[in-house]
mmCIF file of C-alpha atoms in Angstrom:
data_model
loop_
_atom_site.group_PDB
_atom_site.id
_atom_site.type_symbol
_atom_site.label_atom_id
_atom_site.label_comp_id
_atom_site.label_asym_id
_atom_site.label_seq_id
_atom_site.Cartn_x
_atom_site.Cartn_y
_atom_site.Cartn_z
ATOM 1 C CA MET L 1269 96.341 123.417 105.099
ATOM 2 C CA LYS L 1270 97.833 120.028 105.902
ATOM 3 C CA ASN L 1271 96.197 116.763 105.597
ATOM 4 C CA ILE L 1272 94.883 115.211 109.050
ATOM 5 C CA ILE L 1273 96.207 111.193 108.272
ATOM 6 C CA LEU L 1274 94.393 108.662 111.118
ATOM 7 C CA ILE L 1275 97.448 105.087 111.144
ATOM 8 C CA GLY L 1276 96.831 102.632 113.753
ATOM 9 C CA MET L 1277 95.208 98.780 113.838
ATOM 10 C CA PRO L 1278 92.500 96.970 112.110
ATOM 11 C CA GLY L 1279 89.404 98.438 113.804
ATOM 12 C CA CYS L 1280 90.695 101.426 115.600
ATOM 13 C CA GLY L 1281 88.005 103.626 114.609
ATOM 14 C CA LYS L 1282 90.346 105.559 111.907
ATOM 15 C CA THR L 1283 87.365 105.258 108.884
ATOM 16 C CA THR L 1284 85.071 105.644 111.827
ATOM 17 C CA PHE L 1285 86.708 109.585 113.572
ATOM 18 C CA GLY L 1286 87.870 110.303 109.714
ATOM 19 C CA ARG L 1287 83.614 110.483 109.340
ATOM 20 C CA LEU L 1288 83.314 112.571 112.280
ATOM 21 C CA LEU L 1289 86.129 114.538 112.028
ATOM 22 C CA SER L 1290 85.295 114.635 107.741
ATOM 23 C CA LYS L 1291 81.346 116.526 108.908
ATOM 24 C CA GLU L 1292 82.478 118.463 111.552
ATOM 25 C CA LEU L 1293 86.151 119.824 110.300
ATOM 26 C CA ASN L 1294 84.324 120.337 106.621
ATOM 27 C CA ARG L 1295 86.702 118.652 104.968
ATOM 28 C CA ASP L 1296 86.480 115.980 102.486
ATOM 29 C CA PHE L 1297 87.647 112.135 103.609
ATOM 30 C CA HIS L 1298 89.487 109.639 102.039
ATOM 31 C CA ASP L 1299 89.387 105.508 102.793
ATOM 32 C CA SER L 1300 92.963 104.669 101.309
ATOM 33 C CA ASP L 1301 91.386 100.896 101.268
ATOM 34 C CA GLU L 1302 88.406 101.770 99.666
ATOM 35 C CA VAL L 1303 90.784 104.261 96.975
ATOM 36 C CA LEU L 1304 92.877 102.063 96.405
ATOM 37 C CA GLU L 1305 89.793 99.146 94.876
ATOM 38 C CA MET L 1306 88.758 101.843 93.377
ATOM 39 C CA ARG L 1307 91.560 103.031 91.438
ATOM 40 C CA GLU L 1308 93.128 99.751 91.103
ATOM 41 C CA ARG L 1309 89.803 97.895 90.174
ATOM 42 C CA ARG L 1310 90.825 95.291 91.909
ATOM 43 C CA THR L 1311 90.119 94.433 95.250
ATOM 44 C CA ILE L 1312 91.999 94.324 98.544
ATOM 45 C CA LYS L 1313 91.121 90.727 98.977
ATOM 46 C CA ASP L 1314 92.100 90.236 95.323
ATOM 47 C CA PHE L 1315 95.482 91.427 95.978
ATOM 48 C CA PHE L 1316 96.279 89.031 98.925
ATOM 49 C CA ALA L 1317 95.268 86.085 96.901
ATOM 50 C CA GLU L 1318 97.873 86.910 94.659
ATOM 51 C CA SER L 1319 100.293 87.940 97.579
ATOM 52 C CA GLU L 1320 100.306 90.562 100.780
ATOM 53 C CA GLU L 1321 103.680 92.587 98.518
ATOM 54 C CA ALA L 1322 101.452 92.981 95.478
ATOM 55 C CA PHE L 1323 98.470 94.690 97.782
ATOM 56 C CA ARG L 1324 101.638 96.720 99.480
ATOM 57 C CA GLN L 1325 102.717 98.523 96.475
ATOM 58 C CA ALA L 1326 99.228 98.931 95.315
ATOM 59 C CA GLU L 1327 98.362 100.911 98.514
ATOM 60 C CA THR L 1328 101.521 102.553 98.289
ATOM 61 C CA ARG L 1329 100.449 104.098 94.505
ATOM 62 C CA THR L 1330 96.898 104.782 96.352
ATOM 63 C CA LEU L 1331 98.918 106.242 99.343
ATOM 64 C CA LYS L 1332 101.188 109.049 96.771
ATOM 65 C CA TYR L 1333 98.366 109.784 95.091
ATOM 66 C CA LEU L 1334 95.972 110.759 98.516
ATOM 67 C CA ALA L 1335 99.248 112.488 99.837
ATOM 68 C CA GLY L 1336 98.808 115.086 96.593
ATOM 69 C CA LEU L 1337 95.760 115.881 98.092
ATOM 70 C CA ASP L 1338 95.464 118.635 100.111
ATOM 71 C CA GLY L 1339 93.565 119.578 103.194
ATOM 72 C CA VAL L 1340 91.918 116.280 103.077
ATOM 73 C CA ILE L 1341 90.807 113.182 106.268
ATOM 74 C CA ILE L 1342 92.489 110.122 104.815
ATOM 75 C CA ALA L 1343 92.129 106.797 106.735
ATOM 76 C CA THR L 1344 95.305 104.664 105.616
ATOM 77 C CA GLY L 1345 95.278 100.863 105.710
ATOM 78 C CA GLY L 1346 96.679 98.958 109.337
ATOM 79 C CA GLY L 1347 99.624 97.991 107.698
ATOM 80 C CA ALA L 1348 100.378 101.783 105.766
ATOM 81 C CA VAL L 1349 103.543 102.084 108.203
ATOM 82 C CA LYS L 1350 105.580 99.129 107.330
ATOM 83 C CA ASN L 1351 106.530 101.035 104.131
ATOM 84 C CA GLN L 1352 108.352 104.034 105.306
ATOM 85 C CA GLU L 1353 107.810 105.462 101.540
ATOM 86 C CA ASN L 1354 104.776 105.905 102.994
ATOM 87 C CA MET L 1355 104.789 107.323 106.223
ATOM 88 C CA GLU L 1356 107.416 109.892 104.416
ATOM 89 C CA ILE L 1357 105.048 110.716 101.599
ATOM 90 C CA LEU L 1358 102.406 110.932 104.564
ATOM 91 C CA GLY L 1359 104.358 113.290 106.408
ATOM 92 C CA GLU L 1360 104.752 116.051 103.487
ATOM 93 C CA ASN L 1361 101.717 117.016 103.616
ATOM 94 C CA GLY L 1362 100.291 116.079 107.062
ATOM 95 C CA VAL L 1363 99.910 115.630 109.851
ATOM 96 C CA ILE L 1364 99.561 111.658 111.315
ATOM 97 C CA ILE L 1365 97.390 110.894 114.125
ATOM 98 C CA PHE L 1366 97.659 107.252 115.973
ATOM 99 C CA ILE L 1367 94.611 106.080 117.196
ATOM 100 C CA ASP L 1368 96.092 103.605 120.192
ATOM 101 C CA ARG L 1369 93.480 100.885 120.859
ATOM 102 C CA LYS L 1370 93.721 97.925 123.035
ATOM 103 C CA PRO L 1371 94.172 94.870 121.292
ATOM 104 C CA GLU L 1372 91.776 93.151 123.071
ATOM 105 C CA ASN L 1373 89.330 96.381 122.252
ATOM 106 C CA ILE L 1374 89.540 95.314 118.959
ATOM 107 C CA VAL L 1375 89.076 91.944 119.000
ATOM 108 C CA ALA L 1376 85.613 92.465 120.695
ATOM 109 C CA CYS L 1377 84.532 94.304 117.374
ATOM 110 C CA ILE L 1378 86.589 93.685 113.867
ATOM 111 C CA ASP L 1379 84.968 91.444 111.311
ATOM 112 C CA GLY L 1380 87.446 89.173 109.796
ATOM 113 C CA THR L 1381 86.022 88.699 106.937
ATOM 114 C CA VAL L 1382 86.618 92.435 105.889
ATOM 115 C CA ARG L 1383 90.364 91.879 107.543
ATOM 116 C CA PRO L 1384 92.288 89.658 105.026
ATOM 117 C CA LEU L 1385 94.992 89.824 107.524
ATOM 118 C CA LEU L 1386 93.231 88.677 110.217
ATOM 119 C CA ALA L 1387 90.451 86.619 109.243
ATOM 120 C CA GLU L 1388 91.832 83.364 110.051
ATOM 121 C CA ASP L 1389 91.930 83.500 114.027
ATOM 122 C CA LYS L 1390 91.529 86.922 114.858
ATOM 123 C CA MET L 1391 93.415 86.655 117.901
ATOM 124 C CA LYS L 1392 96.624 87.166 115.750
ATOM 125 C CA VAL L 1393 95.544 90.818 116.795
ATOM 126 C CA TYR L 1394 97.930 90.166 119.765
ATOM 127 C CA ASP L 1395 100.077 89.540 117.129
ATOM 128 C CA VAL L 1396 100.004 92.079 114.929
ATOM 129 C CA TYR L 1397 99.777 95.039 117.724
ATOM 130 C CA GLU L 1398 103.255 94.087 119.176
ATOM 131 C CA GLN L 1399 104.834 93.597 115.670
ATOM 132 C CA ARG L 1400 103.446 97.383 114.421
ATOM 133 C CA ILE L 1401 102.810 99.400 117.957
ATOM 134 C CA LYS L 1402 106.674 101.230 117.805
ATOM 135 C CA LEU L 1403 105.777 101.960 113.946
ATOM 136 C CA TYR L 1404 102.477 103.659 114.607
ATOM 137 C CA GLN L 1405 104.569 105.465 118.241
ATOM 138 C CA LYS L 1406 107.355 106.496 115.358
ATOM 139 C CA TYR L 1407 105.349 107.954 112.395
ATOM 140 C CA ALA L 1408 102.395 109.652 114.685
ATOM 141 C CA ASP L 1409 102.939 113.216 115.454
ATOM 142 C CA TYR L 1410 99.948 112.465 118.044
ATOM 143 C CA ILE L 1411 98.483 109.485 119.711
ATOM 144 C CA VAL L 1412 94.627 109.350 120.933
ATOM 145 C CA GLY L 1413 93.951 106.460 122.914
ATOM 146 C CA ASN L 1414 90.310 104.480 121.610
ATOM 147 C CA ASN L 1415 89.271 102.898 124.410
ATOM 148 C CA GLY L 1416 86.771 104.506 126.158
ATOM 149 C CA ARG L 1417 83.598 106.705 124.190
ATOM 150 C CA THR L 1418 83.527 107.896 121.041
ATOM 151 C CA ALA L 1419 83.327 111.289 122.070
ATOM 152 C CA GLU L 1420 85.551 111.239 124.070
ATOM 153 C CA THR L 1421 88.066 110.093 121.521
ATOM 154 C CA MET L 1422 86.420 112.584 119.524
ATOM 155 C CA ASP L 1423 86.827 115.433 121.742
ATOM 156 C CA ARG L 1424 90.404 115.162 122.127
ATOM 157 C CA LEU L 1425 90.920 114.027 118.077
ATOM 158 C CA LEU L 1426 89.066 118.433 117.551
ATOM 159 C CA LYS L 1427 91.774 119.901 119.917
ATOM 160 C CA TYR L 1428 94.041 118.643 119.171
ATOM 161 C CA VAL L 1429 93.697 119.054 115.061
ATOM 162 C CA ARG L 1430 92.488 122.436 115.997
ATOM 163 C CA GLY L 1431 95.685 123.329 117.812
ATOM 164 C CA THR L 1432 93.978 124.023 121.451
ATOM 165 C CA GLU L 1433 96.000 121.202 123.138
ATOM 166 C CA GLN L 1434 99.242 121.716 124.460
#
């Protein structure tokens, strides 16, 4: 059974939908940021205090581990797409779903204190979105918008995952 990989911007709903899919499909869920902190015994904030590169290296180690699991749901960090190796590893045993949420909807709900790249200025979301949108689209097997009701987005995700959507 292939893994379900959720990619997208910070605040797009990867963890929320990952947990919902986990319950609905009776599959284990892993948030890559949580797994990274547990396996590396350091916080993401600590990695970023050292350098973004230190964090990205730890992220790749974590994604290699998660990609080796079978039939799980994985919510990646928003920047995982910046490294082609990450996406190749995840794609080997997974279907990649891009949860696309408009930047203005993200800004309305994110907490900058837990999002290191956005801590200084929530409006950076617009720049980060523009920098990454083509990567999200490139690596996605399926794109689902998350700009309305959670139930509608969840319904589309389930239809795709269950193979009923053309």
